[in-house]
Coordinates of C-alpha atoms and ligand atoms in Angstrom, one line a residue:
X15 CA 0.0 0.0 0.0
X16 CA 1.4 3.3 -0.9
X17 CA -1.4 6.2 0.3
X18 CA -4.0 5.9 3.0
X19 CA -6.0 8.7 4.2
X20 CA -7.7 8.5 7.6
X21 CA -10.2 11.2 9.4
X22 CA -10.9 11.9 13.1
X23 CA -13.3 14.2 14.7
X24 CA -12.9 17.2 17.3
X25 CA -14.3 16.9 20.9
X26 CA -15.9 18.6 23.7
X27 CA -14.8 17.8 27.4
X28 CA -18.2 17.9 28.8
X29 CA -17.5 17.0 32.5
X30 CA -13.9 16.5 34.0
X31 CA -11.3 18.0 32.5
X32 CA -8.3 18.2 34.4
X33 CA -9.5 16.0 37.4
X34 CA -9.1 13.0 34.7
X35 CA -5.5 13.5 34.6
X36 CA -5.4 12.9 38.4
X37 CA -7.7 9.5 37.9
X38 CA -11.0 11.1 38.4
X39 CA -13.2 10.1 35.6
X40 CA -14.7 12.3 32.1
X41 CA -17.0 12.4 29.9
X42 CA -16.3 13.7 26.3
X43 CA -18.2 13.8 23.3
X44 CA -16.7 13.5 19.2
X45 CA -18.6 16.9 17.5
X46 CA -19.2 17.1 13.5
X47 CA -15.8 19.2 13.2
X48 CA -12.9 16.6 11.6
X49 CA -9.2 17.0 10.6
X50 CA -8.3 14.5 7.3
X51 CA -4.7 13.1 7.2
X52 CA -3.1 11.7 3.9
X53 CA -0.1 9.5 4.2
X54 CA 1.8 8.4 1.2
X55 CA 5.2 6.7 0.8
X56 CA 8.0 8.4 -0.6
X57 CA 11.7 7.0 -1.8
X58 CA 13.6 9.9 -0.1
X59 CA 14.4 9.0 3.2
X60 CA 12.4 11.7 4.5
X61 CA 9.3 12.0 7.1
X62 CA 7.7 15.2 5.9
X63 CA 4.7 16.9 7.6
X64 CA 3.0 19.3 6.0
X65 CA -0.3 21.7 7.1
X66 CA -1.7 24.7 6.0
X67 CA 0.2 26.2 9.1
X68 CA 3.6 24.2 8.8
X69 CA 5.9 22.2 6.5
X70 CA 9.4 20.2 7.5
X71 CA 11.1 17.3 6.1
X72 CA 13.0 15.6 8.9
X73 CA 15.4 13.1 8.4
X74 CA 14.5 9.6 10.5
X75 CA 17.6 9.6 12.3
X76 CA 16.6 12.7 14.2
X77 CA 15.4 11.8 18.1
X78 CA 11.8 12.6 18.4
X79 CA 12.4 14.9 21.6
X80 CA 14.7 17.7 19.1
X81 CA 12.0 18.1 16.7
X82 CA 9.9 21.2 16.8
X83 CA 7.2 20.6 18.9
X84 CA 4.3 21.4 16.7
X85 CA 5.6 18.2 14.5
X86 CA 6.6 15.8 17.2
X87 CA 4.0 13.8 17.3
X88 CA 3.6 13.6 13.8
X89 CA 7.2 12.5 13.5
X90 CA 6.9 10.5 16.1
X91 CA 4.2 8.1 14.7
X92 CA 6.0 7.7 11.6
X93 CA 9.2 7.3 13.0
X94 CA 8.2 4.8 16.0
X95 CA 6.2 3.1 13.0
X96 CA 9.2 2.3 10.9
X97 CA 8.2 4.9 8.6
X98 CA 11.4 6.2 7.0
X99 CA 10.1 7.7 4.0
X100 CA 6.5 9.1 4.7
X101 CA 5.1 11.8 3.8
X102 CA 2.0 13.3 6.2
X103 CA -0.7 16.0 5.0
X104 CA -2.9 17.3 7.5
X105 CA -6.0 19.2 6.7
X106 CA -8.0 20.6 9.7
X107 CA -11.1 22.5 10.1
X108 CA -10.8 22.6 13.7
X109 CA -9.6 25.7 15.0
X110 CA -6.1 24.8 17.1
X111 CA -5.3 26.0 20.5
X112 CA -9.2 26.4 21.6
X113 CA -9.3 22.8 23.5
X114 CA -11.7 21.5 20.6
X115 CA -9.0 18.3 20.4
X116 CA -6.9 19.7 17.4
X117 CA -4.0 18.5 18.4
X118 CA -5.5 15.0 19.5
X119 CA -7.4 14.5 16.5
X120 CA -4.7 15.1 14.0
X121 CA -2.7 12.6 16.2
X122 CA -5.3 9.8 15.8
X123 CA -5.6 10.7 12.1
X124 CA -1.9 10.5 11.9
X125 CA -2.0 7.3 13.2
X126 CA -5.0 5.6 11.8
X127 CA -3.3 6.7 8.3
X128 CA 0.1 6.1 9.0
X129 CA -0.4 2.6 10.9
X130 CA -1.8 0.7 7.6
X131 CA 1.3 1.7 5.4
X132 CA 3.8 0.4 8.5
X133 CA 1.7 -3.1 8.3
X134 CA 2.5 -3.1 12.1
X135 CA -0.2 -4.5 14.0
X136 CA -0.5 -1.4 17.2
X137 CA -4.0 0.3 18.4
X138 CA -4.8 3.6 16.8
X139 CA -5.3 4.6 19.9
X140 CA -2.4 3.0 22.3
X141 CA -0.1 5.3 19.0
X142 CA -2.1 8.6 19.1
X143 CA -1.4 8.5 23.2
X144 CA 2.4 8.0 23.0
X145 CA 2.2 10.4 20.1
X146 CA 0.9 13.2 22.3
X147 CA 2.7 12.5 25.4
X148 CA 6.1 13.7 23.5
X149 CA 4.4 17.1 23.8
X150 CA 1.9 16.7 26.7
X151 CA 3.8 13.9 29.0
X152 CA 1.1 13.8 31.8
X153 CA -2.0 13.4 28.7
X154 CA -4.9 11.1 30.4
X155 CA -5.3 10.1 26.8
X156 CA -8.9 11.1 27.5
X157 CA -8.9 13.4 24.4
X158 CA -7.2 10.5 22.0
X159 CA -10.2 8.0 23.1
X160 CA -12.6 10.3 22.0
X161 CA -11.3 11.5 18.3
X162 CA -10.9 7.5 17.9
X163 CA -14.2 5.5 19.3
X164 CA -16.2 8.9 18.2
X165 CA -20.2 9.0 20.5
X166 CA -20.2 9.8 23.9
X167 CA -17.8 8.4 26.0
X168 CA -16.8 7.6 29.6
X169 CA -12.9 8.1 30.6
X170 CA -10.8 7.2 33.1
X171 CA -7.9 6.6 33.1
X172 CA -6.5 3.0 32.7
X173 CA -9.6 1.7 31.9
X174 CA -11.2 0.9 28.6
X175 CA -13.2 4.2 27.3
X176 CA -16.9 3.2 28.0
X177 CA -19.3 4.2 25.0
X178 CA -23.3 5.5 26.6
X179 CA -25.0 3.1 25.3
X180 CA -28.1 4.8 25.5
X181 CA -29.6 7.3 22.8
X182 CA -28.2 10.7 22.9
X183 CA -31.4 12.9 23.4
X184 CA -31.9 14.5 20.1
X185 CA -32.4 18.1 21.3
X186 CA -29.6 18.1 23.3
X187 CA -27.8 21.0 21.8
X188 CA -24.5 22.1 23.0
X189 CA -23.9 25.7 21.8
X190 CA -19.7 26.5 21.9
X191 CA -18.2 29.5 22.0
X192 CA -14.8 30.4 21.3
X193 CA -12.9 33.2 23.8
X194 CA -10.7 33.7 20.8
X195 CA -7.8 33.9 23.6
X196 CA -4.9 30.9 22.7
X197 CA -4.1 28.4 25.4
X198 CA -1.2 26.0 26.1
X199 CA -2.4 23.1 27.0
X200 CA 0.7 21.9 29.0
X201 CA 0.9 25.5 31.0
X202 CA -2.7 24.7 32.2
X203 CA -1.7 21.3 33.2
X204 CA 1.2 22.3 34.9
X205 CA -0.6 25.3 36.3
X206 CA -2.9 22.6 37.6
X207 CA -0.2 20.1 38.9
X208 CA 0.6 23.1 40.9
X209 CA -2.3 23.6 43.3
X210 CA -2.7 19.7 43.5
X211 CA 0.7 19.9 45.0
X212 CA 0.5 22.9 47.0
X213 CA -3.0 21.9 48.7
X214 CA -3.7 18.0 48.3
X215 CA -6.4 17.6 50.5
X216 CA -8.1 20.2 48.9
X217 CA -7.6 19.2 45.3
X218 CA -8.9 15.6 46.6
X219 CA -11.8 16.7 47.6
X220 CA -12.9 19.1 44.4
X221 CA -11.3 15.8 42.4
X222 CA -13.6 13.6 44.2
X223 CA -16.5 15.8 43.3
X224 CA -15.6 16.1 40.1
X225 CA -16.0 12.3 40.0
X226 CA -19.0 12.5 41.7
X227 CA -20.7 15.1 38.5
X228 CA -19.6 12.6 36.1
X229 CA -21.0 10.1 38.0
X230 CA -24.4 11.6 37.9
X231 CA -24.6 13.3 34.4
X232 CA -23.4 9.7 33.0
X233 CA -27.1 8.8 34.7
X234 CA -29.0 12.1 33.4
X235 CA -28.2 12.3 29.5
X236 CA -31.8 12.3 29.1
X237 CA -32.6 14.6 31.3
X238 CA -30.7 18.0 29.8
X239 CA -31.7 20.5 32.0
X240 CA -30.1 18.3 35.1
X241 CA -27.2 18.4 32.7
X242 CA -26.8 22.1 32.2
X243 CA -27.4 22.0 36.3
X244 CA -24.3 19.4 36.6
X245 CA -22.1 21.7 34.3
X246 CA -22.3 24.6 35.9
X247 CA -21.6 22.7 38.9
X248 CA -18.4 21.5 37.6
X249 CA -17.7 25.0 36.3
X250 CA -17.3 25.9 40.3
X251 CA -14.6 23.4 40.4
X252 CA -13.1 24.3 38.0
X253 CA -13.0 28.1 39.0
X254 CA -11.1 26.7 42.3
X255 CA -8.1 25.2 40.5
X256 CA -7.3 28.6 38.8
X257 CA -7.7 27.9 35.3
X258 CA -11.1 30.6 34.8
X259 CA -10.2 34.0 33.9
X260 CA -12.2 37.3 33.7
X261 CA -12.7 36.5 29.6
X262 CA -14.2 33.0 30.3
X263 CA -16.4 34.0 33.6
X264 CA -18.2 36.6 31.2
X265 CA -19.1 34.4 28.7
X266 CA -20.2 32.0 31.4
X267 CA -22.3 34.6 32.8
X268 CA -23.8 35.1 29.4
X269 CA -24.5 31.8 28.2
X270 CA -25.8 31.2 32.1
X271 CA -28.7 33.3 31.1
X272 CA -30.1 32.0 28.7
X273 CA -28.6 27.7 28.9
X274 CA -29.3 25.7 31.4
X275 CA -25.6 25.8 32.8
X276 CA -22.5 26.1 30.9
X277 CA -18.8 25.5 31.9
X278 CA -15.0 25.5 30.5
X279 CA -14.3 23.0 28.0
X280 CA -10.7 21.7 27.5
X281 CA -7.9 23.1 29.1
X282 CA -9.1 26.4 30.1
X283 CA -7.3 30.0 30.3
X284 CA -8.4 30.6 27.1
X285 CA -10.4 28.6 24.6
X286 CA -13.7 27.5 24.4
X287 CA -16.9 27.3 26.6
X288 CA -20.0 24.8 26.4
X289 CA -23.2 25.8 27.0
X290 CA -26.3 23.2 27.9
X291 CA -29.3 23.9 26.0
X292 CA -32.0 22.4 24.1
X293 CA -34.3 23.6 21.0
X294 CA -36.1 26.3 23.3
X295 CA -33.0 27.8 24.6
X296 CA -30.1 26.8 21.7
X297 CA -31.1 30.1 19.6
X298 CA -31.2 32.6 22.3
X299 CA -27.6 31.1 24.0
X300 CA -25.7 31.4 20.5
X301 CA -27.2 35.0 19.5
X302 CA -26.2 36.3 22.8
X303 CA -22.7 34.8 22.5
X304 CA -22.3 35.9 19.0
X305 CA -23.8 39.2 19.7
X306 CA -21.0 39.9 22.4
X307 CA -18.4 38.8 19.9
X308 CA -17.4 35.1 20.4
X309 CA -17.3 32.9 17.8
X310 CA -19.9 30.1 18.2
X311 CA -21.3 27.2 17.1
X312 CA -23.8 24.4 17.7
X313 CA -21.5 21.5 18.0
X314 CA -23.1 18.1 16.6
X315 CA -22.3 14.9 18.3
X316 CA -21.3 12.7 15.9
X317 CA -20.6 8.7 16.2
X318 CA -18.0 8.6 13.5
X319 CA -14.7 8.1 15.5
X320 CA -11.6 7.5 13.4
X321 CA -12.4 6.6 9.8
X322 CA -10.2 5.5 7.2
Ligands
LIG15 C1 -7.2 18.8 27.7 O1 -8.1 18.7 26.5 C2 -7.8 17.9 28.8 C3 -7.0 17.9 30.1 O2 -7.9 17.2 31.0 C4 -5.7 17.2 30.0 C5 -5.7 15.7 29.8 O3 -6.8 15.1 30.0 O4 -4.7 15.2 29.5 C6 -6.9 19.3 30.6

């Protein structure tokens, strides 16, 4: 085989983020936002990586850990993979650095294109994790689960990713809206890692709670205004491990009056928020966060996880 193109979907981290990485459990959804990778063999001894935002030919002698970081994990997969001549095309039309999954998404498209072409016989998903802890060494791999299986999943981890088996409520509508304000996902974490080390007992408690919401909203999918009620619940958390700012507390305050509860979604600092609604409150949540300026979007679940 000489080309093989594989697609994987975005994601919204509806309950957990954060706490996952310390073993408290998540839930995450795949949205209707994909990135498409092509990989093709080349006879030039040469792992190239291209985007609309980037382009380097790397020869597969280089160690991973001195490539450029926005191509590591790209290089990574190929180069792990036996991959010596490869070359890796990314398309995306998920918008990067806004905790939509970006990053996690074009690793599990990497993978799922790059994996066929190496003939070895590894997990998209056990590739797409290693891939992103070059960058992001303390991942959960909570992010990776969801751009492969695709639906709406449980996380935790060390555990298999559990798919809801039940129906996802078909006016459950989760509105997003995009602070416009870039965040590093590995300064949050580490931000994070921070307070959990400076006050343990506390952070065990909020992470126990944390556990607790996903608990429950796992048993109230159907019931979405108990869901928005959960969010904004978690949002509190959240807003006690420092990773809110004055940007993201307005637009919470906005979508709050109109959803039924909305939180940060992803990494926080910067990026997106998700607001709970359904089809009487979905219109009125997205004009008032377009109408102060953020960038939104209803954000369909969809149940396509990595697809080659
Ligand atoms: C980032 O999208 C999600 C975090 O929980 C980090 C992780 O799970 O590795 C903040």
């Amino acid at each position: 085989m000489m080309r093989q193109v594989c697609s994987a979907p975005g994601k919204i981290i509806l309950f957990g983020e954060h706490f996952v990485v310390y073993n408290s459990r998540a839930i995450l959804c795949a949205i209707d936002k994909r990135v498409e990778v092509t990989a093709q063999r080349r006879r030039n001894n040469t792992i190239s990586i291209k985007s609309n935002m980037l382009s380097a030919s790397i020869r597969p002698s280089t160690p991973h850990m001195v490539v450029d970081k926005r191509t590591r994990p790209f290089y990574y997969i190929a180069q792990s993979l036996g991959m010596a001549d490869v070359e890796i095309n990314i398309r995306s039309s998920l918008p990067s650095g806004a905790g939509l999954g970006s990053s996690s998404a074009c690793c599990v498209a990497t993978a799922g294109a790059v994996l066929p072409l190496s003939g070895m016989n590894r997990s998209i998903l056990d590739v797409s994790i290693e891939a992103e802890r070059t960058i992001q060494p303390s991942s959960s791999g909570a992010d990776c689960a969801v751009c492969t299986h695709g639906g709406l999943i449980e996380y935790a981890i060390g555990t298999p990713p559990r798919q809801l088996d039940t129906p996802i409520p078909s006016d459950l509508k989760l509105i997003v809206a995009n602070s416009g304000v870039n965040h590093n996902t590995g300064e949050m974490v580490a931000r994070v890692r921070h307070v959990y080390k400076k006050y343990p007992k506390k952070f065990t408690i909020l992470s126990k709670k944390a556990d607790s919401l996903t608990s429950l909203a796992m048993d109230s999918i159907n019931d979405i205004p108990k869901l928005g009620y959960l969010a904004a619940s978690n949002q509190l958390l959240l807003e006690k491990i420092g990773i809110s700012n004055n940007t993201l507390r307005q637009m919470i305050r906005i979508a709050d009056r109109h959803s039924y509860g909305s939180k940060i979604t992803g990494s926080g600092g910067g990026g997106c928020i998700v607001a709970i609604t359904d089809d009487t409150n979905a219109h009125s949540t997205l004009m008032a966060l377009s109408d102060a300026g953020y960038d939104s979007f209803v954000a369909r679940i969809t149940r396509t996880g990595a697809s080659t």
